[in-house]
Tab-separated table of C-alpha atoms and ligand atoms in Angstrom:
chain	number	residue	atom	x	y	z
A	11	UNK	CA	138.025	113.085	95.178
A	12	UNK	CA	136.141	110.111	93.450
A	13	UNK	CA	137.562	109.261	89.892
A	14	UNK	CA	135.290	110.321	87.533
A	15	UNK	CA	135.682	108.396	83.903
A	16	UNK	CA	135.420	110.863	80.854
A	17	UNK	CA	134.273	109.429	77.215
A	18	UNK	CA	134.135	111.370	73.916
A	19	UNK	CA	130.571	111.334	72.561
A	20	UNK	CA	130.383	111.694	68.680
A	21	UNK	CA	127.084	112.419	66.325
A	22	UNK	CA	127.389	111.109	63.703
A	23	UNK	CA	125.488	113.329	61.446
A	24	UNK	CA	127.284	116.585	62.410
A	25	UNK	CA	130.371	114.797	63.174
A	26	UNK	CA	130.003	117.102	66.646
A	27	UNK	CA	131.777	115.506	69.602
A	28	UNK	CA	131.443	116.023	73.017
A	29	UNK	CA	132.969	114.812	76.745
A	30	UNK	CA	130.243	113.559	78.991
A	31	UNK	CA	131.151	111.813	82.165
A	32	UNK	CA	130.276	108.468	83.193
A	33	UNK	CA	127.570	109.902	85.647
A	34	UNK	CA	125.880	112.610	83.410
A	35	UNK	CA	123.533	111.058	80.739
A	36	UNK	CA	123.704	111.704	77.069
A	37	UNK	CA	121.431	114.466	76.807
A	38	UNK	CA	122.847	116.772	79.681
A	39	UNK	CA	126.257	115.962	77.831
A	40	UNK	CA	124.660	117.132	74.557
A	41	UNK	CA	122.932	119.999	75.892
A	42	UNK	CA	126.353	121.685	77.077
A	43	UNK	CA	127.152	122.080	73.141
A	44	UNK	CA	125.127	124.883	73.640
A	45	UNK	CA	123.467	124.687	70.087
A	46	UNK	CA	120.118	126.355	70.130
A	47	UNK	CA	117.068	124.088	69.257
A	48	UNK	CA	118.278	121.055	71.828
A	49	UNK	CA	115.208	119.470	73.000
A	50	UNK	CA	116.236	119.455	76.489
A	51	UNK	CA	112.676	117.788	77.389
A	52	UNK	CA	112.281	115.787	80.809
A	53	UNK	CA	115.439	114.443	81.713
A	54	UNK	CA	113.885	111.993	83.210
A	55	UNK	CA	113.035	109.665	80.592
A	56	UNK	CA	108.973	110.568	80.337
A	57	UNK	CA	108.354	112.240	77.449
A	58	UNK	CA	110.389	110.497	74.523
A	59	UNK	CA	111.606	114.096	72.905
A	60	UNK	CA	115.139	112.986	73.212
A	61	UNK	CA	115.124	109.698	71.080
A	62	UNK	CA	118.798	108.648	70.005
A	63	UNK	CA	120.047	105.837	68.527
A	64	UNK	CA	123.420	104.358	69.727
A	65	UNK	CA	125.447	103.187	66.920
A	66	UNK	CA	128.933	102.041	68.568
A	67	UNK	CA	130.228	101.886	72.485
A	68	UNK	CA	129.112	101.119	75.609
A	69	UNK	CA	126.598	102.363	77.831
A	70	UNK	CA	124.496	101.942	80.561
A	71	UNK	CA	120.693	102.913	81.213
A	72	UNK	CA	117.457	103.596	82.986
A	73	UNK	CA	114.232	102.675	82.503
A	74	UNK	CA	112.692	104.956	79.883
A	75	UNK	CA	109.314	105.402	79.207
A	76	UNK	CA	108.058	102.205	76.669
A	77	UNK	CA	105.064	104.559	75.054
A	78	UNK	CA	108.103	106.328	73.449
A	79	UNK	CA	110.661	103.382	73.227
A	80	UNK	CA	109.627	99.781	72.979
A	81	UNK	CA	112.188	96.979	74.280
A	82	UNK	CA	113.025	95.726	71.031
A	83	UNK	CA	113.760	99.654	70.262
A	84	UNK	CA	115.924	99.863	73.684
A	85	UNK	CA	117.744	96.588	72.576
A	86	UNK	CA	118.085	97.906	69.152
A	87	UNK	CA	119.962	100.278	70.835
A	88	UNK	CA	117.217	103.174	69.794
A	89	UNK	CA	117.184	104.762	73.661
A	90	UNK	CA	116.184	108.268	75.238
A	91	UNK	CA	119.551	109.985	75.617
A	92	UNK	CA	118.717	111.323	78.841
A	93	UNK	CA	119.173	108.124	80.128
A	94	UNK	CA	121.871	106.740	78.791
A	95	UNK	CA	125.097	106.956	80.544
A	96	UNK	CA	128.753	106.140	78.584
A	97	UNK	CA	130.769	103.476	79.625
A	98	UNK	CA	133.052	103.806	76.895
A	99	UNK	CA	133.364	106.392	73.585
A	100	UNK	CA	130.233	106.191	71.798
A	101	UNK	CA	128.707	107.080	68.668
A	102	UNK	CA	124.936	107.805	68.477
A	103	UNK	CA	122.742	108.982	65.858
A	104	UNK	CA	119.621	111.768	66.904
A	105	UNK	CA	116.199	110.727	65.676
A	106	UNK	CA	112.671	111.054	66.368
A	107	UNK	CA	111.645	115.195	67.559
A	108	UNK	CA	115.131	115.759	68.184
A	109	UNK	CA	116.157	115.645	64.648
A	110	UNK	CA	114.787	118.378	63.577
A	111	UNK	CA	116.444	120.642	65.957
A	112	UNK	CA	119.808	119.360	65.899
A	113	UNK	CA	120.273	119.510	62.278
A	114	UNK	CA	117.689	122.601	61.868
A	115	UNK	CA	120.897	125.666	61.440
A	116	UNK	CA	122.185	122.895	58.925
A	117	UNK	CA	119.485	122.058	56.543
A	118	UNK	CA	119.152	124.632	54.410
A	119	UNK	CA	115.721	126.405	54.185
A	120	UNK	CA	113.353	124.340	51.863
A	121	UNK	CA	110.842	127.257	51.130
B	13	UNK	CA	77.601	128.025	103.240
B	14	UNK	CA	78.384	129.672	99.686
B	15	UNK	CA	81.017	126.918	98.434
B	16	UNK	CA	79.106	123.285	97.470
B	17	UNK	CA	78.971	121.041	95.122
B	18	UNK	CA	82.431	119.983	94.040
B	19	UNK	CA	85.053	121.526	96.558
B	20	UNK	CA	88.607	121.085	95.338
B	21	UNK	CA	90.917	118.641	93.436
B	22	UNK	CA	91.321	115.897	96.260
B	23	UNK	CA	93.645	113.373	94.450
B	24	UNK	CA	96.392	112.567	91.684
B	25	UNK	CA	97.828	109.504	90.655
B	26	UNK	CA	100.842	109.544	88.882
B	27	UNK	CA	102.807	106.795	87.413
B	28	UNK	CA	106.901	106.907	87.226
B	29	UNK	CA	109.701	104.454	86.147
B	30	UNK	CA	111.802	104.089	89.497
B	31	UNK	CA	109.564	103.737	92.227
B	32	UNK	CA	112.320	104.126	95.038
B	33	UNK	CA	113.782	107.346	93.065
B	34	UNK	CA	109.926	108.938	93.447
B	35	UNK	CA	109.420	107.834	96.768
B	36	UNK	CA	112.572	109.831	97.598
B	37	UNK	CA	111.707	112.729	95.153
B	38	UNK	CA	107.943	113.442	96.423
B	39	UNK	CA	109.328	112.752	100.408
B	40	UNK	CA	112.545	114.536	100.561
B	41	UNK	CA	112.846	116.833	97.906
B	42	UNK	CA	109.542	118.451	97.080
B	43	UNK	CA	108.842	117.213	101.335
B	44	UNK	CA	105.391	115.840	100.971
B	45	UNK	CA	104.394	113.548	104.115
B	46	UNK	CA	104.086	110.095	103.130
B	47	UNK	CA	100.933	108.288	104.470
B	48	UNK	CA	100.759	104.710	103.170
B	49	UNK	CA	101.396	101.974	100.917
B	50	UNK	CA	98.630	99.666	99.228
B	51	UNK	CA	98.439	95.975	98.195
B	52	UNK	CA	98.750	97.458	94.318
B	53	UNK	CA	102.319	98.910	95.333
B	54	UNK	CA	101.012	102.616	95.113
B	55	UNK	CA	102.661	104.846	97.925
B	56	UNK	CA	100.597	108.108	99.262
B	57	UNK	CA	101.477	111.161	100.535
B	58	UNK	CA	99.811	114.310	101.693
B	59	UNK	CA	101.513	118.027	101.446
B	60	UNK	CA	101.497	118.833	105.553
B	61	UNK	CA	98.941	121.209	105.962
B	62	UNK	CA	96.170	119.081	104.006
B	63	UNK	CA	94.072	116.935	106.356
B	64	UNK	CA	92.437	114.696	104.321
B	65	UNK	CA	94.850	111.599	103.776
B	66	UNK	CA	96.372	111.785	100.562
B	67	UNK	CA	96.447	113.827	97.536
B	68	UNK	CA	99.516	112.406	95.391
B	69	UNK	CA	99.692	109.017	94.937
B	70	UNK	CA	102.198	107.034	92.620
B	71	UNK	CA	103.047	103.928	90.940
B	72	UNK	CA	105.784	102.351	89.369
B	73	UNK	CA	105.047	101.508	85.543
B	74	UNK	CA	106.999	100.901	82.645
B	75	UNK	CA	105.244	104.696	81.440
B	76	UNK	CA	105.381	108.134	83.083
B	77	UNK	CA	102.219	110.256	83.145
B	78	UNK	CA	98.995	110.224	84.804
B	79	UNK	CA	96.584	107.376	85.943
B	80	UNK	CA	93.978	109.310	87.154
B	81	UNK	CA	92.601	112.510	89.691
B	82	UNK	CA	89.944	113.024	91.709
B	83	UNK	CA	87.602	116.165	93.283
B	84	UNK	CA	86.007	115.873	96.509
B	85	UNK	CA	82.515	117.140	96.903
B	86	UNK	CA	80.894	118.253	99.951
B	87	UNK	CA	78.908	115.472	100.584
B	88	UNK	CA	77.839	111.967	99.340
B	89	UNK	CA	74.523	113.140	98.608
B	90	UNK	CA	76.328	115.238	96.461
B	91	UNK	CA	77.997	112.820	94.812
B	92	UNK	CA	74.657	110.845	93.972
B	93	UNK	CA	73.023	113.684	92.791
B	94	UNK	CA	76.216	114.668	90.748
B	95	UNK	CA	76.468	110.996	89.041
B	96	UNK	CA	72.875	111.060	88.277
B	97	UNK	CA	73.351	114.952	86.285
B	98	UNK	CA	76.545	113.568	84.618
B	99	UNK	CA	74.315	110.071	83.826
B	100	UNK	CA	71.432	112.368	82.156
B	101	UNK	CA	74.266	114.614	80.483
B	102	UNK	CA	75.392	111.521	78.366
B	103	UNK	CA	78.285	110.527	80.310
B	104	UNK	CA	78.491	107.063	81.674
B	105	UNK	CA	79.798	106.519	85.050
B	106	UNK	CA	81.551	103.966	86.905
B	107	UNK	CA	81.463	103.188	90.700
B	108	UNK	CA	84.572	102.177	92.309
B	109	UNK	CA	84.240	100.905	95.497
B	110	UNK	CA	85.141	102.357	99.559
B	111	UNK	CA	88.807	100.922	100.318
B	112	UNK	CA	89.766	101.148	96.973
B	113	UNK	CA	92.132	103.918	97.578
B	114	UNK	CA	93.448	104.089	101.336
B	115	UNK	CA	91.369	106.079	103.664
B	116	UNK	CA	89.154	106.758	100.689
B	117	UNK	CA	85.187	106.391	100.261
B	118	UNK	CA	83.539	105.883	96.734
B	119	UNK	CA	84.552	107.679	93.816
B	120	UNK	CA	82.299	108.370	90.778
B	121	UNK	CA	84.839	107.500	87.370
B	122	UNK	CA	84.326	108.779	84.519
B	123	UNK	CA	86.045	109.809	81.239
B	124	UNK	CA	86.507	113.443	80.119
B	125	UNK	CA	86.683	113.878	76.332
B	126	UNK	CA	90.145	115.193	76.898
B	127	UNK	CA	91.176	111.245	77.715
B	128	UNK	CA	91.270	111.819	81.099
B	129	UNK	CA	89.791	109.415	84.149
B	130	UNK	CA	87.977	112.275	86.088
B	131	UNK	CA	86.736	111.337	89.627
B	132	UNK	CA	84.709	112.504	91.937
B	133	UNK	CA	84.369	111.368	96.294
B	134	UNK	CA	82.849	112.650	99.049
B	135	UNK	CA	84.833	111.301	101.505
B	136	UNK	CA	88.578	110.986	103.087
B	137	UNK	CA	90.141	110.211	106.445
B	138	UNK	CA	90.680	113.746	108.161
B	139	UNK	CA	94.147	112.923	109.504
B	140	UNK	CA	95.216	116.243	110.394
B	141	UNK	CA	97.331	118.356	109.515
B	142	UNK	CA	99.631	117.640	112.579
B	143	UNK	CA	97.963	119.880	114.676
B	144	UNK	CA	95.430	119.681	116.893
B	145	UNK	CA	92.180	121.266	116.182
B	146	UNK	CA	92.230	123.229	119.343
B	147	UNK	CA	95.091	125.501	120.182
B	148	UNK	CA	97.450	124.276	117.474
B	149	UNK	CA	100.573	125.726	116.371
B	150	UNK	CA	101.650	128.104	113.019
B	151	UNK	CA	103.477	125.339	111.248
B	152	UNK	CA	105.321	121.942	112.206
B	153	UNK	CA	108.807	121.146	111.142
B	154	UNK	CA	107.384	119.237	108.011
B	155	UNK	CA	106.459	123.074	107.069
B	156	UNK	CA	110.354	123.226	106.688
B	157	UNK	CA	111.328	119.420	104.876
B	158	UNK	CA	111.886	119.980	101.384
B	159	UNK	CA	110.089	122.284	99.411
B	160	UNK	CA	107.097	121.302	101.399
B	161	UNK	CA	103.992	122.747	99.636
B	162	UNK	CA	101.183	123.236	101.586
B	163	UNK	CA	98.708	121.807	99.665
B	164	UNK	CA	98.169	120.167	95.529
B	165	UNK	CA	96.467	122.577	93.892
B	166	UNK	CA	95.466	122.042	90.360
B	167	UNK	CA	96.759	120.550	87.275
B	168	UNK	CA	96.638	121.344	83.713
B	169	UNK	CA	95.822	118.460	81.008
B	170	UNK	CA	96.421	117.987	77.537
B	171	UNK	CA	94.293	116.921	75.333
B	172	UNK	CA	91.753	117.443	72.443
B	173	UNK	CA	88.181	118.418	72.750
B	174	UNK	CA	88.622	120.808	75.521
B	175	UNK	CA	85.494	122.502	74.595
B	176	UNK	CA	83.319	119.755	75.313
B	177	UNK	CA	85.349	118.699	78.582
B	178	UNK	CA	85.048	122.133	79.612
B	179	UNK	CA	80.829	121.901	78.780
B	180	UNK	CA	80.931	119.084	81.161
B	181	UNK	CA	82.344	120.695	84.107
B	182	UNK	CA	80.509	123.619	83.602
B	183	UNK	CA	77.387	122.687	82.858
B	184	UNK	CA	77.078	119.731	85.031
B	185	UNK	CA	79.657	120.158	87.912
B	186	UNK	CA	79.538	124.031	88.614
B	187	UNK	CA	83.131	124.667	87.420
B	188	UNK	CA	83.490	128.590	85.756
B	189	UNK	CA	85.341	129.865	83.611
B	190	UNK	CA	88.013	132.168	84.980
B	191	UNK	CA	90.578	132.868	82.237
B	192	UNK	CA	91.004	131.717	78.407
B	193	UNK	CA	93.391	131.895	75.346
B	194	UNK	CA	91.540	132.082	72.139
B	195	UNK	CA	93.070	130.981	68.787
B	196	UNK	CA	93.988	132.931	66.706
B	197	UNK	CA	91.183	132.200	64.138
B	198	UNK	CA	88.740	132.550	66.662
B	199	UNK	CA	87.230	128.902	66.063
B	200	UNK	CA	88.125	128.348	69.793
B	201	UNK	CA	90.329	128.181	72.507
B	202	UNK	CA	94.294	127.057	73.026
B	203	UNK	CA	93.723	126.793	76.726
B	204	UNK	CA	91.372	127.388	79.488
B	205	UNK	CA	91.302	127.904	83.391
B	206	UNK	CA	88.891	126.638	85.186
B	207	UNK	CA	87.540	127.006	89.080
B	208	UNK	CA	85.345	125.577	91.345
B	209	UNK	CA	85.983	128.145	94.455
B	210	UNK	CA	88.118	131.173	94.919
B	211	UNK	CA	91.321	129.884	92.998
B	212	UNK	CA	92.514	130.939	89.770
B	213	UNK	CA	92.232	127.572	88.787
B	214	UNK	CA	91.351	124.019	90.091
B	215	UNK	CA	91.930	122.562	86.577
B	216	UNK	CA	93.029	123.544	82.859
B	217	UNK	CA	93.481	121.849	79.692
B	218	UNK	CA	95.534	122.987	76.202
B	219	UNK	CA	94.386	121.843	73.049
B	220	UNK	CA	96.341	118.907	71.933
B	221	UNK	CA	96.112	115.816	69.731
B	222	UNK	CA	96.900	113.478	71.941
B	223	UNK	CA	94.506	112.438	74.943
B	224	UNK	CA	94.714	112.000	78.135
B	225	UNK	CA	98.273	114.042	78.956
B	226	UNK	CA	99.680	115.588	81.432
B	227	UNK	CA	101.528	118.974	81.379
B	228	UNK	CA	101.633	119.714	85.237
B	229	UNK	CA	100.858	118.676	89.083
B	230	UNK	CA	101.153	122.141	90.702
B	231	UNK	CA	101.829	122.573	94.317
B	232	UNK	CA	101.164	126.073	96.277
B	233	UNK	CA	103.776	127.852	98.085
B	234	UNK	CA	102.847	130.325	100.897
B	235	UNK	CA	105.061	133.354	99.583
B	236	UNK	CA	107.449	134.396	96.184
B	237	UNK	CA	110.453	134.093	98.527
B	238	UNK	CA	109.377	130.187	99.355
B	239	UNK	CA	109.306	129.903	95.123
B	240	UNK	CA	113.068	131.257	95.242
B	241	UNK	CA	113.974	128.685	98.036
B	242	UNK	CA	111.917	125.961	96.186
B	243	UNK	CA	113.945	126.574	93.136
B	244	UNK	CA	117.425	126.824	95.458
B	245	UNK	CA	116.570	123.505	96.834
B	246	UNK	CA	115.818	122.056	92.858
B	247	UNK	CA	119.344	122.999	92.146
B	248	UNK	CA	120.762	121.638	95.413
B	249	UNK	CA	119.391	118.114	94.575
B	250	UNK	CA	119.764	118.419	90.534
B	251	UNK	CA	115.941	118.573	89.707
B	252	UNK	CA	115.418	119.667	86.157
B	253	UNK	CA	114.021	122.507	85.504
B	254	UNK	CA	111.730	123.422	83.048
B	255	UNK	CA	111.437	127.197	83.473
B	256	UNK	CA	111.476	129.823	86.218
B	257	UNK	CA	111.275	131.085	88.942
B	258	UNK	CA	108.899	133.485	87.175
B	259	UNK	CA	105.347	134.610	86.722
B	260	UNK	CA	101.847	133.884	84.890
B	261	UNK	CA	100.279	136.216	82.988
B	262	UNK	CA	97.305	133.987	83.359
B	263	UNK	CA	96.013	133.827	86.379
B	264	UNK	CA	99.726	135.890	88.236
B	265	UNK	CA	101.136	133.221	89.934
B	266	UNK	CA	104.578	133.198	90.376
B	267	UNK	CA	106.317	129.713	89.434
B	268	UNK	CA	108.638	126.970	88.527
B	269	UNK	CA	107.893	124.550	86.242
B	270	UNK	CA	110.365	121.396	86.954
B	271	UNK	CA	110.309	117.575	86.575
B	272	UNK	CA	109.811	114.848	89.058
B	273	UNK	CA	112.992	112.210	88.029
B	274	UNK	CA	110.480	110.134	85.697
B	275	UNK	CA	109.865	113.190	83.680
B	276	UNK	CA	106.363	114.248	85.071
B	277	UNK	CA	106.441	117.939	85.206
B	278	UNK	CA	105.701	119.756	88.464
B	279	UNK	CA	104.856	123.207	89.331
B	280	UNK	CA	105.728	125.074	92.779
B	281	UNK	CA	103.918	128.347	92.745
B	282	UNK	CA	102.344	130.902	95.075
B	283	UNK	CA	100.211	133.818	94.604
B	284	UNK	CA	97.294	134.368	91.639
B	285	UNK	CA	94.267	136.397	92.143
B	286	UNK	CA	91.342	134.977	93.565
B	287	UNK	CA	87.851	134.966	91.654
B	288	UNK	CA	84.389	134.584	92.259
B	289	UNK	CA	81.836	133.016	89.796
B	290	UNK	CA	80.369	136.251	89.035
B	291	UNK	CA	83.672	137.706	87.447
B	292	UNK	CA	84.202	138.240	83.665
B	293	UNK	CA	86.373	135.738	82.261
B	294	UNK	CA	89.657	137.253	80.911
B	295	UNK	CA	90.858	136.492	77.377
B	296	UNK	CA	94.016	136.248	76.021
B	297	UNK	CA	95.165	136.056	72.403
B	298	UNK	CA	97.236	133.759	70.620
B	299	UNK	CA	99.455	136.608	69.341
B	300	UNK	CA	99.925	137.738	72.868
B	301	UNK	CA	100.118	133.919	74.200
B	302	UNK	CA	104.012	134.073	75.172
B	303	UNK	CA	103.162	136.953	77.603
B	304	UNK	CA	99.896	134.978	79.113
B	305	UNK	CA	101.823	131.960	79.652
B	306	UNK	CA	105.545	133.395	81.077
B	307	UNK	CA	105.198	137.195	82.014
B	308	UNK	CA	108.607	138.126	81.994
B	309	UNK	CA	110.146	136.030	79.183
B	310	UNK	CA	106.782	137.223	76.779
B	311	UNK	CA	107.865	133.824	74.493
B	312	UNK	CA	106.840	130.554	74.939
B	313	UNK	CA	109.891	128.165	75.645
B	314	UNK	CA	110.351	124.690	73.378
B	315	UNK	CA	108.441	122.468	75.609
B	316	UNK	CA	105.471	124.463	76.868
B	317	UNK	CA	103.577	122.676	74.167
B	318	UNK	CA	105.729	119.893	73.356
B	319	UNK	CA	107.118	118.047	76.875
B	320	UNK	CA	103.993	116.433	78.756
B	321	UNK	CA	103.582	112.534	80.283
C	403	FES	S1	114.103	114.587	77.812
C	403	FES	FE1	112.162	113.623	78.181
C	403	FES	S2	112.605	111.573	77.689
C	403	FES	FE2	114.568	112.506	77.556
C	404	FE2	FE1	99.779	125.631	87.031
């Protein structure tokens, strides 16, 4: 069997952590958590609904779609998880349309 | 001959990140038959039972989504006459020339409100289908590579104005209306299906802010149990998929909705009703809109309104 390498992802805001393998992107990582409201858009790096921002680590990516991230965003380190892969533990921080749904069962109701 | 005028949607031209991932993606995976390359580095393919040759075309770009897509007419008197209607209808035209496009004659350009490059040809290399005309076989083994659609269908386009995109084909290129989902306060639609023969649909657009979108390519399937093997063969190589397999309300097809690797959704369907020009439009209601758009689920999912390239 090929080695696969492991890394612990963390968010920041939730302080949620999760393992994602060195061949599975960010997002498909993420979506295992299972929380409800996970834009699992594209996967493919086309429609810019899964904007993250990488905050520590490693990683390695494909090219994402510039209407959603421009290259001083993707060298920033502001990237579309779903395609992003870890190359070490990483911390990352959701923004953009995700936001909302990530930290939506968290934020209490404003009305 | 009852069906003139504009005939079907001929041509797409999609643009995705990884050129090499797409050519092996629209090849081996959803099996279209590739048919060229062109100076501009876009590669063309055919599904293998169209004749004319080339219906999907793509590019690599730094963006996914759509470039443009094209209906063929019946003849290129046809497409004079048709330039000359659009040209006293207000909307400017653009010619671009034979050669352009591989094995492609000239195509009237113009914009749709929606923000989308609308074209219009009367003419494209009849390469066959594999067969000969005389005596030919049920199917070739291309029938059997991938999920190997038999032909592009339709596509449906986001964008705003729909109203006066759907005026345009209507009024000036012989499109009808087939099936619609009003909103709820009745000052218009959400969506709207449009044909120009005996399909369901040859186009349809949703209301959105944005211009010039692109919510799906679909691609028909000869039977439900070929939409249960297309959707075997997206797990087999990983494709992501959107939703499905299920069914319309609008229009009955039963579908997938999935993703090409740079994000641009896809549809492999089979089935719907067919129409005639003469038929009633059916109308749906936003209350009832999760039912219209996925039968069995009855609620939209997150990205029916949300994903698009
Ligand atoms: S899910 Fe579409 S860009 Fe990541
Ligand atoms: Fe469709």
């Amino acid at each position: 069997m090929e080695q696969r390498k492991h890394y612990t992802v963390v968010i920041r805001e939730t302080g949620e952590s999760y393992r994602c393998q060195d061949q599975e992107s960010l997002l498909s990582g993420m979506a295992r958590l299972g929380r409800k409201g996970i834009p699992v858009g594209c996967c493919g790096g086309g429609c810019g609904i899964c904007k993250v921002e990488m905050l520590s680590g490693d990683y390695a990516s494909r090219p994402m779609s510039r209407e959603h991230i421009s290259a001083g965003e993707e060298a920033a380190g502001v990237v579309l998880a779903c395609r992003v892969y870890p190359r070490s533990d990483v911390t990352l921080r959701v923004v953009g349309k995700m936001e909302k749904s990530v930290f939506r069962p968290r934020v209490p109701d404003a009305a | 001959m009852a069906m003139t005028g504009v005939l079907r949607p001929g041509h797409v031209v999609l643009r995705v990140l990884d050129l090499e991932e797409g050519i092996n993606f629209y090849k081996n995976v959803l099996g279209l038959v590739e048919t060229g390359r062109d100076q501009q580095g876009r590669v063309y393919f055919k599904a293998w039972d169209e004749r004319d040759h080339n219906s999907v075309l793509i590019r690599q770009a730094d963006t996914a989504g759509l470039d443009f897509f094209g209906f063929k007419v019946d003849s290129p008197a046809t497409l004079d006459k048709l330039e000359a209607d659009l040209n006293a209808y207000g909307v400017s035209t653009e010619r671009i020339p034979a050669g352009e496009m591989l094995e492609t004659g000239e195509r009237v350009r113009f914009l749709l409100p929606t923000g989308h490059v609308f074209e219009l040809y009367a003419e494209k290399t009849d390469v066959g289908n594999g067969q000969p005309y005389v005596n030919p076989e049920a199917w070739i083994p291309a029938a059997e590579h991938g999920i190997a659609p038999v032909r592009f269908d339709h596509l449906l386009c986001y964008g705003p104005d729909i109203e006066k995109a759907q005026a345009i084909l209507q009024d000036v290129l012989g499109f009808y209306l087939v099936e619609h989902i009003e909103l709820e306060d009745g000052s218009g639609d959400l969506g709207i299906w449009l044909s120009t023969s005996i399909k369901a649909h040859d186009i349809a657009f949703v209301r959105h802010p944005e211009p010039g979108k692109l919510h799906h390519v679909s691609f028909l399937l000869e039977s439900w149990e070929k939409v249960l093997r297309a959707a075997d063969l997206m797990s087999m190589n990983r494709v992501a998929i959107d939703i499905g397999p299920t069914r319309h309300g609008v229009t009955r097809g039963t579908t997938i909705y999935a993703f090409d690797p740079s994000g641009n959704r896809f549809e492999t369907f089979s089935g719907g009703y067919q129409c005639y020009p003469d038929g009633k439009p059916i109308k749906w209601s936003q209350n009832e809109v999760g039912r219209g758009i996925f039968y069995h689920d009855r609620v939209l999912n997150d990205t029916f309104l949300t994903v698009l390239t």
